[in-house]
PDB file of C-alpha atoms in Angstrom:
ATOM      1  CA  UNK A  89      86.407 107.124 125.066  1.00  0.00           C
ATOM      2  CA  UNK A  90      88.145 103.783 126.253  1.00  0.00           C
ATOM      3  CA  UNK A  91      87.758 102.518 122.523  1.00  0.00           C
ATOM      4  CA  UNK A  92      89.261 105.521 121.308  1.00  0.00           C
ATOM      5  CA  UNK A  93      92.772 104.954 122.562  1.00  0.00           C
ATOM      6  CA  UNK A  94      92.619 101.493 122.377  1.00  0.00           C
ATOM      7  CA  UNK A  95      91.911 102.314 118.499  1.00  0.00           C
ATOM      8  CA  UNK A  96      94.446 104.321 118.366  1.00  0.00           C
ATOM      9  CA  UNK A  97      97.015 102.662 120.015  1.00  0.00           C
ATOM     10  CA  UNK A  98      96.256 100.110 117.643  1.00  0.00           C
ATOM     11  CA  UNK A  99      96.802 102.604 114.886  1.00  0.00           C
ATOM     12  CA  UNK A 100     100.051 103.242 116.308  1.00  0.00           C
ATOM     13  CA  UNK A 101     101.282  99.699 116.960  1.00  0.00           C
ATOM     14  CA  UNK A 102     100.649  99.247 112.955  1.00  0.00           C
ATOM     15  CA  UNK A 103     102.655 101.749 112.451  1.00  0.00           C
ATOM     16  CA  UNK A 104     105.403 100.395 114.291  1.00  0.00           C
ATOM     17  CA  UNK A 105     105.055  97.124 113.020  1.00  0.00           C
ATOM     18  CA  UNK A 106     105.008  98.062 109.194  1.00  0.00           C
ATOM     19  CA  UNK A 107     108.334 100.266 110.225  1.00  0.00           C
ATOM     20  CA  UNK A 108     109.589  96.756 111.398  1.00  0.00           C
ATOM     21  CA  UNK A 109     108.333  94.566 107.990  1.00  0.00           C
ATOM     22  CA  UNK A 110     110.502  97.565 105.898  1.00  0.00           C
ATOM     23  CA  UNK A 111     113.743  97.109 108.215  1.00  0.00           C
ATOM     24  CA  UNK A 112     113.583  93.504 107.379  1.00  0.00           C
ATOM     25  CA  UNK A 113     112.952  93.092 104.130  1.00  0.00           C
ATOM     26  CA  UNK A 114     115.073  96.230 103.760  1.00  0.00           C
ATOM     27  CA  UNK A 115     117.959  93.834 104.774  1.00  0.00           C
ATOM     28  CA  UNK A 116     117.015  90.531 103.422  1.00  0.00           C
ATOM     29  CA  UNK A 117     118.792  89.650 100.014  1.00  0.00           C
ATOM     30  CA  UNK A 118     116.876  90.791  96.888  1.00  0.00           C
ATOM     31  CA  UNK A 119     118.081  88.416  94.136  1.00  0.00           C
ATOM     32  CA  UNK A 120     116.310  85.281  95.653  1.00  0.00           C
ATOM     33  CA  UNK A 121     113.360  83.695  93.994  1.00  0.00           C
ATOM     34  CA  UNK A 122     111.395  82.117  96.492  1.00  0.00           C
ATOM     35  CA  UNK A 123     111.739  82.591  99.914  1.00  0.00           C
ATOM     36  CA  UNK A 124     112.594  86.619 100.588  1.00  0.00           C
ATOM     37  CA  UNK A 125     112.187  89.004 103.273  1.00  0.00           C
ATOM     38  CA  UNK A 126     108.570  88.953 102.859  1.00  0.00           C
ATOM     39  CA  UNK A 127     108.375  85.538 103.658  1.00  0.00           C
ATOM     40  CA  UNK A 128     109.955  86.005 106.833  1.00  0.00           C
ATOM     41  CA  UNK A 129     107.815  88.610 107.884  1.00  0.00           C
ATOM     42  CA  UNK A 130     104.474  86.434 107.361  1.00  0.00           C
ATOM     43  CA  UNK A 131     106.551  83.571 109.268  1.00  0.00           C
ATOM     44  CA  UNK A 132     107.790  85.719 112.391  1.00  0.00           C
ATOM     45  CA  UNK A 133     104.317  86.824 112.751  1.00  0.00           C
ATOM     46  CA  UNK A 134     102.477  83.781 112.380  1.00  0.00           C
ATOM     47  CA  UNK A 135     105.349  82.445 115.429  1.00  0.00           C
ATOM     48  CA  UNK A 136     104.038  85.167 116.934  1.00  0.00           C
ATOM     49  CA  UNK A 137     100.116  85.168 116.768  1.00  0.00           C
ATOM     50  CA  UNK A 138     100.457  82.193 117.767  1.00  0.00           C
ATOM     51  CA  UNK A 139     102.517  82.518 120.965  1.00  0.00           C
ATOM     52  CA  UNK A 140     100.193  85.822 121.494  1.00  0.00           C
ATOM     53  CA  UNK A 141      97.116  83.056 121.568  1.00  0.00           C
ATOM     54  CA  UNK A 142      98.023  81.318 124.364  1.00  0.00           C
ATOM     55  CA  UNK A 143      99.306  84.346 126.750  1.00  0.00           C
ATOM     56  CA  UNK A 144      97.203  85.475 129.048  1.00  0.00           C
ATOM     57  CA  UNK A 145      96.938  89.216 128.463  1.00  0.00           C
ATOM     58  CA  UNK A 146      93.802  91.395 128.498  1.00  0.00           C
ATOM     59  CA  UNK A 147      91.608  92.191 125.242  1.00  0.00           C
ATOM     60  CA  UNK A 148      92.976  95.347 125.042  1.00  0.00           C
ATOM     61  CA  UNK A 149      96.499  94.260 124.932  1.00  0.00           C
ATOM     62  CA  UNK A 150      95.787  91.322 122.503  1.00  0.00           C
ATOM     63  CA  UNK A 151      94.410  94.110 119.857  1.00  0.00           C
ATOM     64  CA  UNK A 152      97.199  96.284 120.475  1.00  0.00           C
ATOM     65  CA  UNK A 153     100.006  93.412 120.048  1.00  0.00           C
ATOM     66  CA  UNK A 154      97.850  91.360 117.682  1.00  0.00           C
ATOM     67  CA  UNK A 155      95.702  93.881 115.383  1.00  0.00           C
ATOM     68  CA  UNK A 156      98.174  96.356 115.660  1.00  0.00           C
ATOM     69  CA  UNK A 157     101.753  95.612 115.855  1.00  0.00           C
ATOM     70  CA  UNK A 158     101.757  91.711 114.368  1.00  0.00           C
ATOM     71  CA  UNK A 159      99.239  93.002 111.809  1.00  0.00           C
ATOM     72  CA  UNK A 160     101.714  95.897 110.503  1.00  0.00           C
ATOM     73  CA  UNK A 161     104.786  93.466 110.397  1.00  0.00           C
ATOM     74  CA  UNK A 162     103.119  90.287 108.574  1.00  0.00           C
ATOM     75  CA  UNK A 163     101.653  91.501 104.889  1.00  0.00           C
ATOM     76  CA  UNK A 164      99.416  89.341 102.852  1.00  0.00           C
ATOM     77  CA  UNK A 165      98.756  91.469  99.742  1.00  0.00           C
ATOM     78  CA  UNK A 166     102.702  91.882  99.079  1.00  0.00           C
ATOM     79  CA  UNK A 167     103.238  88.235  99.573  1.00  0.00           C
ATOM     80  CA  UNK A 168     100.313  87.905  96.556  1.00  0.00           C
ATOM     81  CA  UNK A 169     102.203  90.401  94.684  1.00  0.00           C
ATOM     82  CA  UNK A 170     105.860  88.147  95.196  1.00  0.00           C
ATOM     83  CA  UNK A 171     104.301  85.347  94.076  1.00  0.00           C
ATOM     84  CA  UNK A 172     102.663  86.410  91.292  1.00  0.00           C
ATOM     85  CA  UNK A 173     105.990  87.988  89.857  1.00  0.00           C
ATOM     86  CA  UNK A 174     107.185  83.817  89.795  1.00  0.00           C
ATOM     87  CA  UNK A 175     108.200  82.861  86.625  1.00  0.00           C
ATOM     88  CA  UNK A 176     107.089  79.399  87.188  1.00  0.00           C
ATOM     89  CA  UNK A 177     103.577  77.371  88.131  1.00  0.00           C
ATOM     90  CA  UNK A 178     106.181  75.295  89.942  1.00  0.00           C
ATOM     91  CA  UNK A 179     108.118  78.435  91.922  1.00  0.00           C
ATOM     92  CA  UNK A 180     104.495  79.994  92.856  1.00  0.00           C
ATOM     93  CA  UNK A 181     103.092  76.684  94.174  1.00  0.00           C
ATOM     94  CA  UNK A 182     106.166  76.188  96.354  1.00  0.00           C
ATOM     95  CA  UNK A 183     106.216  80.364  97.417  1.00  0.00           C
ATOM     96  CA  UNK A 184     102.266  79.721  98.453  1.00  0.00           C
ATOM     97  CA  UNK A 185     102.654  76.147 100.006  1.00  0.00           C
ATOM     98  CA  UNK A 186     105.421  76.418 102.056  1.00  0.00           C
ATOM     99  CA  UNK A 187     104.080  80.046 103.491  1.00  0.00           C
ATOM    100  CA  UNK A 188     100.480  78.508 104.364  1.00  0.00           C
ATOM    101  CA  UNK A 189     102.049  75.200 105.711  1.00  0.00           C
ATOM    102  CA  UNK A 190     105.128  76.984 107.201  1.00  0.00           C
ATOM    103  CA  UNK A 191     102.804  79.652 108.473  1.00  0.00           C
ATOM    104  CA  UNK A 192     100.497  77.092 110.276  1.00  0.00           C
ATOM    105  CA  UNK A 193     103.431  75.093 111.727  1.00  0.00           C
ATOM    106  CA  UNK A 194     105.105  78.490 113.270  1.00  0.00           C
ATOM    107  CA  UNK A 195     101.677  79.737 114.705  1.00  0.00           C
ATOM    108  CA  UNK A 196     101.365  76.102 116.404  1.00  0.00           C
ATOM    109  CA  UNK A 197     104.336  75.890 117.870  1.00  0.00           C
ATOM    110  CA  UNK A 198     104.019  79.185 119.146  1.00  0.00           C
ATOM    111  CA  UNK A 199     100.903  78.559 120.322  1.00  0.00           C
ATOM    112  CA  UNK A 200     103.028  75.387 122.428  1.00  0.00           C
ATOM    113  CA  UNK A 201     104.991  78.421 124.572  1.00  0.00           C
ATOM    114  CA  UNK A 202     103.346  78.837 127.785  1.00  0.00           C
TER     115      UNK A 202
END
């Protein structure tokens, strides 16, 4: 039964989180090419997962704020979808590049915040 609401919770936390991705891009500017609200997204929560590494908090609260709530803000298959809609070899390689290195950079120095 203690899986239950953890799963749950979890459920609920993505929720949340995806409610949080739509406010954002929601109010990030449309007409740019490259770097758009969904971008930010995948960079908060990569910040984020990586602060959430380092912090000393149970399992159960790592799922929650990790699975559930970082997992419903950050969104991989939409970011595919952006950069697929690139006119250019050149714009996609940039979109990808600088969200995997970007990505990687914010998740270490989150991981640095003790």
């Amino acid at each position: 039964m203690k899986y239950f609401y953890l799963y749950i919770g979890a459920a609920v936390a993505s929720g949340l989180g995806s409610l949080i991705r739509y406010l954002i891009i929601s109010f990030t500017p449309v007409n740019r090419k490259l770097f758009t609200g969904v971008f930010l997204v995948n960079m908060m929560g990569s910040f984020l997962m990586g602060w959430l590494s380092v912090t000393v908090l149970s399992n159960e609260w790592c799922i929650f704020i990790g699975t559930g709530l970082i997992g419903g803000i950050t969104t991989f298959s939409t970011m595919m979808t952006q950069g697929e809609q690139l006119v250019t070899l050149k714009q996609r390689s940039i979109y990808f590049l600088s969200t995997l290195c970007l990505g990687i950079f914010l998740f270490l120095i989150g991981a640095q915040l003790k």
